[in-house]
Every structure is written in C-alpha cells, then in structure tokens.
C-alpha cells in the first residue's frame, strides 16, 4: 500500500503533487509557537504507524485499530487526501524539526452548526502541552473561518489527561454516553463537552485560553 501511494505520487508532476494541499483552502496550514499543523502526507507514514501502534492510544480513541500497521497508516493518509475522514485532518508536527507527533481534526455534524474535535498524540510527546497548543490553534481556526456555533469534544471517562486538555480549552461538560471503540471491540463510556462561540469570544478577550 505504501509503495503504491509513493508510486502514484511520483508519477505526477511537482505542480500536481502540491494540488491536494492547495485544494484544502478551507483547511489552511496552522502555526503555533512550537507546532506546524498541515495535511498528512506519505512522508508521515512510518512515524504514524510507529506512534499509533500503541494500545494506550488506541484504547482511548474511537476509530483507531490495534495493532496499527504501516498499511493502516498508508490507508489513513490516502483517505485523508480523498476527504474521506472528517472535514479537516491535520498532522501535528514540531516547528523546529518537522517531527511528526500525532493528529488532530474536526468533523462536521449533520446540523451544520456543530463540528467535533478529535486528537491523539504519540506517547513520547505526552505531558508537554502539545495537544493543548494544537487544539487552541484548531479551535481558533474553526471559529474564525467557519459559520458554526459550537465545537464538541469527547473523551473516555478514564482518560484524565484528555479531559484536562478539553477543560483547558474552555469546553463545558454536557453529559455522559457510550461510543463504539474499534480497538476495544465494544462500547465504552465517554464524557461529552461543548465550547460555544460566545464562550470562546469571552475566553479570548479575557486571555483565558492561553
């Protein structure tokens, strides 16, 4: 799968190779003090497979298989390029050296007024504030460039670090529920949080999200 993707990319002109990135005009590259967030591409496949092949991560997100192989990573990159996963999917990378750290993205709800935030980070990069920094950048982009009223986020009840990220971004608890987990192979309990536009504006003006 990875070889097929690379062969497909190499058969196109340099101008054509840039076209998938350029076509994502509503998903701009995002910059923060330590991070660059951009579309996943083939160069990420090996690092993606290495970091995602971790039960500690897969068990905390809904749609990540375990074990996670290079073929899974290649398929993920292919589907993000085709627009088959969410609305905007970003590779989280370090600004200083381009290292791949994980992914985040948004997925629109059917109501047209809500998007859902999702993210995961490779375990070597936990507890360094990277997810919060990436989430801030993505949330700001959503409210500044999209006509949506709220962003939802969910985390497993047992996932205390993810809950802290959500709360530090200003989300408010809504309810508990159950979602299907691919890695677990069944339903798991989650907490549902929401950040609305008015709260985001207030937090930005108070400096409460930095």
PDB file of C-alpha atoms in Angstrom:
ATOM      1  CA  UNK A   1       0.000   0.000   0.000  1.00  0.00           C
ATOM      2  CA  UNK A   2       2.737   2.479   0.906  1.00  0.00           C
ATOM      3  CA  UNK A   3       4.664   1.613  -2.281  1.00  0.00           C
ATOM      4  CA  UNK A   4       1.524   2.148  -4.361  1.00  0.00           C
ATOM      5  CA  UNK A   5       0.952   5.552  -2.799  1.00  0.00           C
ATOM      6  CA  UNK A   6       4.519   6.626  -3.402  1.00  0.00           C
ATOM      7  CA  UNK A   7       4.461   5.374  -6.997  1.00  0.00           C
ATOM      8  CA  UNK A   8       1.211   7.263  -7.629  1.00  0.00           C
ATOM      9  CA  UNK A   9       2.676  10.467  -6.198  1.00  0.00           C
ATOM     10  CA  UNK A  10       5.967  10.196  -8.069  1.00  0.00           C
ATOM     11  CA  UNK A  11       4.158   9.727 -11.403  1.00  0.00           C
ATOM     12  CA  UNK A  12       2.675  13.216 -11.128  1.00  0.00           C
ATOM     13  CA  UNK A  13       4.386  16.491 -11.867  1.00  0.00           C
ATOM     14  CA  UNK A  14       5.690  18.623  -8.970  1.00  0.00           C
ATOM     15  CA  UNK A  15       2.795  21.027  -9.577  1.00  0.00           C
ATOM     16  CA  UNK A  16       0.248  18.226  -9.376  1.00  0.00           C
ATOM     17  CA  UNK A  17       1.814  16.833  -6.198  1.00  0.00           C
ATOM     18  CA  UNK A  18       1.067  20.109  -4.445  1.00  0.00           C
ATOM     19  CA  UNK A  19      -2.530  20.171  -5.606  1.00  0.00           C
ATOM     20  CA  UNK A  20      -4.074  18.132  -2.716  1.00  0.00           C
ATOM     21  CA  UNK A  21      -2.620  20.608  -0.207  1.00  0.00           C
ATOM     22  CA  UNK A  22      -3.706  23.605  -2.213  1.00  0.00           C
ATOM     23  CA  UNK A  23      -7.217  22.241  -2.705  1.00  0.00           C
ATOM     24  CA  UNK A  24      -7.730  22.295   1.067  1.00  0.00           C
ATOM     25  CA  UNK A  25      -8.263  26.057   1.048  1.00  0.00           C
ATOM     26  CA  UNK A  26     -10.736  25.737   3.904  1.00  0.00           C
ATOM     27  CA  UNK A  27      -8.168  23.758   5.930  1.00  0.00           C
ATOM     28  CA  UNK A  28      -5.183  26.115   5.999  1.00  0.00           C
ATOM     29  CA  UNK A  29      -1.811  25.236   7.463  1.00  0.00           C
ATOM     30  CA  UNK A  30      -1.876  26.254  11.128  1.00  0.00           C
ATOM     31  CA  UNK A  31       1.078  27.652  13.057  1.00  0.00           C
ATOM     32  CA  UNK A  32       1.595  27.951  16.799  1.00  0.00           C
ATOM     33  CA  UNK A  33       4.692  28.751  18.871  1.00  0.00           C
ATOM     34  CA  UNK A  34       6.033  25.177  18.730  1.00  0.00           C
ATOM     35  CA  UNK A  35       3.933  23.448  16.072  1.00  0.00           C
ATOM     36  CA  UNK A  36       3.085  23.328  12.389  1.00  0.00           C
ATOM     37  CA  UNK A  37      -0.215  21.616  11.583  1.00  0.00           C
ATOM     38  CA  UNK A  38      -0.679  20.537   7.970  1.00  0.00           C
ATOM     39  CA  UNK A  39      -2.232  17.790   5.876  1.00  0.00           C
ATOM     40  CA  UNK A  40      -0.817  14.293   6.464  1.00  0.00           C
ATOM     41  CA  UNK A  41       1.319  13.013   3.586  1.00  0.00           C
ATOM     42  CA  UNK A  42       3.317   9.957   2.591  1.00  0.00           C
ATOM     43  CA  UNK A  43       6.445  11.029   4.460  1.00  0.00           C
ATOM     44  CA  UNK A  44       4.450  10.640   7.704  1.00  0.00           C
ATOM     45  CA  UNK A  45       3.522   7.004   7.152  1.00  0.00           C
ATOM     46  CA  UNK A  46       6.382   5.334   9.025  1.00  0.00           C
ATOM     47  CA  UNK A  47       6.229   7.701  12.024  1.00  0.00           C
ATOM     48  CA  UNK A  48       2.438   7.480  12.055  1.00  0.00           C
ATOM     49  CA  UNK A  49       2.497   3.686  12.121  1.00  0.00           C
ATOM     50  CA  UNK A  50       5.187   3.639  14.822  1.00  0.00           C
ATOM     51  CA  UNK A  51       3.411   6.059  17.178  1.00  0.00           C
ATOM     52  CA  UNK A  52      -0.148   4.843  16.569  1.00  0.00           C
ATOM     53  CA  UNK A  53       0.720   1.193  17.204  1.00  0.00           C
ATOM     54  CA  UNK A  54       0.174   1.716  20.914  1.00  0.00           C
ATOM     55  CA  UNK A  55      -2.705   0.263  22.908  1.00  0.00           C
ATOM     56  CA  UNK A  56      -2.502   3.165  25.349  1.00  0.00           C
ATOM     57  CA  UNK A  57      -3.575   5.424  22.482  1.00  0.00           C
ATOM     58  CA  UNK A  58      -5.906   3.116  20.549  1.00  0.00           C
ATOM     59  CA  UNK A  59      -7.944   2.255  23.635  1.00  0.00           C
ATOM     60  CA  UNK A  60      -8.652   5.946  24.239  1.00  0.00           C
ATOM     61  CA  UNK A  61      -9.909   6.900  20.776  1.00  0.00           C
ATOM     62  CA  UNK A  62     -12.904   5.594  18.897  1.00  0.00           C
ATOM     63  CA  UNK A  63     -11.684   4.630  15.429  1.00  0.00           C
ATOM     64  CA  UNK A  64      -8.066   3.517  15.700  1.00  0.00           C
ATOM     65  CA  UNK A  65      -7.395  -0.218  15.262  1.00  0.00           C
ATOM     66  CA  UNK A  66      -4.836  -2.107  17.299  1.00  0.00           C
ATOM     67  CA  UNK A  67      -2.356  -3.314  16.287  1.00  0.00           C
ATOM     68  CA  UNK A  68      -1.771  -0.422  13.880  1.00  0.00           C
ATOM     69  CA  UNK A  69       0.417  -1.333  10.917  1.00  0.00           C
ATOM     70  CA  UNK A  70       2.145   0.531   8.069  1.00  0.00           C
ATOM     71  CA  UNK A  71      -0.746  -0.472   5.780  1.00  0.00           C
ATOM     72  CA  UNK A  72      -3.178   1.207   8.198  1.00  0.00           C
ATOM     73  CA  UNK A  73      -1.092   4.376   8.178  1.00  0.00           C
ATOM     74  CA  UNK A  74      -0.903   4.397   4.371  1.00  0.00           C
ATOM     75  CA  UNK A  75      -4.657   3.896   4.133  1.00  0.00           C
ATOM     76  CA  UNK A  76      -5.218   6.734   6.612  1.00  0.00           C
ATOM     77  CA  UNK A  77      -3.105   9.122   4.520  1.00  0.00           C
ATOM     78  CA  UNK A  78      -4.904   8.045   1.350  1.00  0.00           C
ATOM     79  CA  UNK A  79      -8.335   8.603   2.889  1.00  0.00           C
ATOM     80  CA  UNK A  80      -7.435  11.994   4.327  1.00  0.00           C
ATOM     81  CA  UNK A  81      -6.241  13.090   0.884  1.00  0.00           C
ATOM     82  CA  UNK A  82      -9.552  11.898  -0.565  1.00  0.00           C
ATOM     83  CA  UNK A  83     -11.514  13.818   2.079  1.00  0.00           C
ATOM     84  CA  UNK A  84     -12.971  10.613   3.498  1.00  0.00           C
ATOM     85  CA  UNK A  85     -12.026  11.324   7.125  1.00  0.00           C
ATOM     86  CA  UNK A  86     -13.647  14.320   8.736  1.00  0.00           C
ATOM     87  CA  UNK A  87     -13.559  17.799   7.233  1.00  0.00           C
ATOM     88  CA  UNK A  88     -10.021  18.804   8.169  1.00  0.00           C
ATOM     89  CA  UNK A  89      -7.412  16.318   9.356  1.00  0.00           C
ATOM     90  CA  UNK A  90      -4.036  17.658  10.430  1.00  0.00           C
ATOM     91  CA  UNK A  91      -0.662  16.121  11.120  1.00  0.00           C
ATOM     92  CA  UNK A  92       0.765  17.735  14.249  1.00  0.00           C
ATOM     93  CA  UNK A  93       4.462  18.404  13.652  1.00  0.00           C
ATOM     94  CA  UNK A  94       7.220  20.220  15.503  1.00  0.00           C
ATOM     95  CA  UNK A  95       8.070  23.610  14.058  1.00  0.00           C
ATOM     96  CA  UNK A  96      11.810  23.295  14.683  1.00  0.00           C
ATOM     97  CA  UNK A  97      12.486  19.951  13.005  1.00  0.00           C
ATOM     98  CA  UNK A  98       9.271  18.758  11.334  1.00  0.00           C
ATOM     99  CA  UNK A  99       8.929  15.671  13.554  1.00  0.00           C
ATOM    100  CA  UNK A 100       5.514  14.002  13.317  1.00  0.00           C
ATOM    101  CA  UNK A 101       3.811  13.978  16.746  1.00  0.00           C
ATOM    102  CA  UNK A 102       0.235  12.876  16.109  1.00  0.00           C
ATOM    103  CA  UNK A 103      -3.009  14.033  14.511  1.00  0.00           C
ATOM    104  CA  UNK A 104      -5.999  16.238  15.163  1.00  0.00           C
ATOM    105  CA  UNK A 105      -9.026  17.254  13.164  1.00  0.00           C
ATOM    106  CA  UNK A 106     -12.632  18.326  13.022  1.00  0.00           C
ATOM    107  CA  UNK A 107     -15.699  16.513  11.735  1.00  0.00           C
ATOM    108  CA  UNK A 108     -18.959  18.350  10.948  1.00  0.00           C
ATOM    109  CA  UNK A 109     -22.264  17.268  12.450  1.00  0.00           C
ATOM    110  CA  UNK A 110     -25.376  16.933  10.330  1.00  0.00           C
ATOM    111  CA  UNK A 111     -26.953  20.014  11.930  1.00  0.00           C
ATOM    112  CA  UNK A 112     -24.456  22.249  10.105  1.00  0.00           C
ATOM    113  CA  UNK A 113     -23.878  24.266  13.274  1.00  0.00           C
ATOM    114  CA  UNK A 114     -21.531  21.933  15.129  1.00  0.00           C
ATOM    115  CA  UNK A 115     -18.165  20.317  14.499  1.00  0.00           C
ATOM    116  CA  UNK A 116     -16.433  17.718  16.641  1.00  0.00           C
ATOM    117  CA  UNK A 117     -12.805  17.986  17.706  1.00  0.00           C
ATOM    118  CA  UNK A 118     -10.597  14.912  17.824  1.00  0.00           C
ATOM    119  CA  UNK A 119      -6.907  14.362  18.508  1.00  0.00           C
ATOM    120  CA  UNK A 120      -4.219  11.906  19.516  1.00  0.00           C
ATOM    121  CA  UNK A 121      -0.520  12.302  20.285  1.00  0.00           C
ATOM    122  CA  UNK A 122       2.351   9.830  20.305  1.00  0.00           C
ATOM    123  CA  UNK A 123       3.209   8.715  23.834  1.00  0.00           C
ATOM    124  CA  UNK A 124       6.816  10.081  23.764  1.00  0.00           C
ATOM    125  CA  UNK A 125       5.302  13.563  23.439  1.00  0.00           C
ATOM    126  CA  UNK A 126       2.748  13.394  26.243  1.00  0.00           C
ATOM    127  CA  UNK A 127       2.714  15.871  29.154  1.00  0.00           C
ATOM    128  CA  UNK A 128       4.464  18.633  27.206  1.00  0.00           C
ATOM    129  CA  UNK A 129       1.425  20.742  26.309  1.00  0.00           C
ATOM    130  CA  UNK A 130       1.454  19.881  22.604  1.00  0.00           C
ATOM    131  CA  UNK A 131      -2.175  18.704  22.399  1.00  0.00           C
ATOM    132  CA  UNK A 132      -3.489  21.801  24.156  1.00  0.00           C
ATOM    133  CA  UNK A 133      -1.435  24.008  21.844  1.00  0.00           C
ATOM    134  CA  UNK A 134      -2.714  22.172  18.770  1.00  0.00           C
ATOM    135  CA  UNK A 135      -6.303  22.254  19.999  1.00  0.00           C
ATOM    136  CA  UNK A 136      -6.108  26.013  20.611  1.00  0.00           C
ATOM    137  CA  UNK A 137      -4.908  26.602  17.054  1.00  0.00           C
ATOM    138  CA  UNK A 138      -7.598  24.389  15.554  1.00  0.00           C
ATOM    139  CA  UNK A 139     -10.393  25.887  17.671  1.00  0.00           C
ATOM    140  CA  UNK A 140      -9.340  29.417  16.735  1.00  0.00           C
ATOM    141  CA  UNK A 141      -9.335  28.497  13.046  1.00  0.00           C
ATOM    142  CA  UNK A 142     -12.817  26.971  13.270  1.00  0.00           C
ATOM    143  CA  UNK A 143     -14.479  29.933  14.936  1.00  0.00           C
ATOM    144  CA  UNK A 144     -12.653  32.488  12.797  1.00  0.00           C
ATOM    145  CA  UNK A 145     -13.293  30.880   9.415  1.00  0.00           C
ATOM    146  CA  UNK A 146     -16.489  28.827   9.756  1.00  0.00           C
ATOM    147  CA  UNK A 147     -20.111  29.625  10.357  1.00  0.00           C
ATOM    148  CA  UNK A 148     -20.533  27.205  13.262  1.00  0.00           C
ATOM    149  CA  UNK A 149     -21.942  27.858  16.696  1.00  0.00           C
ATOM    150  CA  UNK A 150     -20.212  25.188  18.761  1.00  0.00           C
ATOM    151  CA  UNK A 151     -17.470  22.609  18.908  1.00  0.00           C
ATOM    152  CA  UNK A 152     -17.982  19.292  20.662  1.00  0.00           C
ATOM    153  CA  UNK A 153     -15.305  17.057  22.176  1.00  0.00           C
ATOM    154  CA  UNK A 154     -15.499  13.660  23.839  1.00  0.00           C
ATOM    155  CA  UNK A 155     -13.108  11.636  25.929  1.00  0.00           C
ATOM    156  CA  UNK A 156     -13.259   8.310  27.687  1.00  0.00           C
ATOM    157  CA  UNK A 157     -14.317   8.684  31.291  1.00  0.00           C
ATOM    158  CA  UNK A 158     -10.997   7.200  32.408  1.00  0.00           C
ATOM    159  CA  UNK A 159      -8.883   9.494  30.190  1.00  0.00           C
ATOM    160  CA  UNK A 160      -7.882  12.177  32.687  1.00  0.00           C
ATOM    161  CA  UNK A 161      -5.194  13.853  30.515  1.00  0.00           C
ATOM    162  CA  UNK A 162      -7.644  14.287  27.620  1.00  0.00           C
ATOM    163  CA  UNK A 163     -10.243  15.705  29.992  1.00  0.00           C
ATOM    164  CA  UNK A 164      -7.686  18.277  31.178  1.00  0.00           C
ATOM    165  CA  UNK A 165      -6.976  19.331  27.589  1.00  0.00           C
ATOM    166  CA  UNK A 166     -10.685  19.755  26.878  1.00  0.00           C
ATOM    167  CA  UNK A 167     -11.235  21.779  30.031  1.00  0.00           C
ATOM    168  CA  UNK A 168      -8.176  23.973  29.429  1.00  0.00           C
ATOM    169  CA  UNK A 169      -9.660  24.846  26.044  1.00  0.00           C
ATOM    170  CA  UNK A 170     -12.815  26.156  27.693  1.00  0.00           C
ATOM    171  CA  UNK A 171     -15.219  23.299  26.946  1.00  0.00           C
ATOM    172  CA  UNK A 172     -18.123  22.768  29.334  1.00  0.00           C
ATOM    173  CA  UNK A 173     -19.393  19.359  30.439  1.00  0.00           C
ATOM    174  CA  UNK A 174     -22.680  18.307  28.813  1.00  0.00           C
ATOM    175  CA  UNK A 175     -23.386  14.644  29.539  1.00  0.00           C
ATOM    176  CA  UNK A 176     -22.051  11.115  29.615  1.00  0.00           C
ATOM    177  CA  UNK A 177     -22.722   8.494  26.973  1.00  0.00           C
ATOM    178  CA  UNK A 178     -21.418   5.459  25.152  1.00  0.00           C
ATOM    179  CA  UNK A 179     -19.477   5.206  21.874  1.00  0.00           C
ATOM    180  CA  UNK A 180     -18.124   2.310  19.849  1.00  0.00           C
ATOM    181  CA  UNK A 181     -14.368   1.712  20.210  1.00  0.00           C
ATOM    182  CA  UNK A 182     -12.673  -0.129  17.353  1.00  0.00           C
ATOM    183  CA  UNK A 183      -9.645  -1.164  19.422  1.00  0.00           C
ATOM    184  CA  UNK A 184     -11.679  -2.284  22.438  1.00  0.00           C
ATOM    185  CA  UNK A 185     -14.214  -4.042  20.246  1.00  0.00           C
ATOM    186  CA  UNK A 186     -17.277  -2.710  22.005  1.00  0.00           C
ATOM    187  CA  UNK A 187     -18.961   0.261  23.612  1.00  0.00           C
ATOM    188  CA  UNK A 188     -17.065   2.430  26.108  1.00  0.00           C
ATOM    189  CA  UNK A 189     -18.292   5.228  28.402  1.00  0.00           C
ATOM    190  CA  UNK A 190     -17.367   8.774  27.414  1.00  0.00           C
ATOM    191  CA  UNK A 191     -17.894  12.323  28.593  1.00  0.00           C
ATOM    192  CA  UNK A 192     -19.280  14.909  26.183  1.00  0.00           C
ATOM    193  CA  UNK A 193     -18.121  18.532  26.308  1.00  0.00           C
ATOM    194  CA  UNK A 194     -19.068  21.621  24.268  1.00  0.00           C
ATOM    195  CA  UNK A 195     -17.479  25.010  23.549  1.00  0.00           C
ATOM    196  CA  UNK A 196     -19.838  27.585  22.017  1.00  0.00           C
ATOM    197  CA  UNK A 197     -18.836  30.647  20.062  1.00  0.00           C
ATOM    198  CA  UNK A 198     -19.879  33.146  22.755  1.00  0.00           C
ATOM    199  CA  UNK A 199     -17.773  31.381  25.377  1.00  0.00           C
ATOM    200  CA  UNK A 200     -14.802  31.260  23.014  1.00  0.00           C
ATOM    201  CA  UNK A 201     -15.066  35.002  22.328  1.00  0.00           C
ATOM    202  CA  UNK A 202     -15.206  35.707  26.047  1.00  0.00           C
ATOM    203  CA  UNK A 203     -12.258  33.473  26.825  1.00  0.00           C
ATOM    204  CA  UNK A 204     -10.186  35.029  24.055  1.00  0.00           C
ATOM    205  CA  UNK A 205     -10.921  38.537  25.309  1.00  0.00           C
ATOM    206  CA  UNK A 206     -10.026  37.515  28.863  1.00  0.00           C
ATOM    207  CA  UNK A 207      -6.866  35.703  27.724  1.00  0.00           C
ATOM    208  CA  UNK A 208      -8.310  32.586  29.299  1.00  0.00           C
ATOM    209  CA  UNK A 209      -7.280  30.195  26.539  1.00  0.00           C
ATOM    210  CA  UNK A 210      -3.559  30.920  26.560  1.00  0.00           C
TER     211      UNK A 210
END
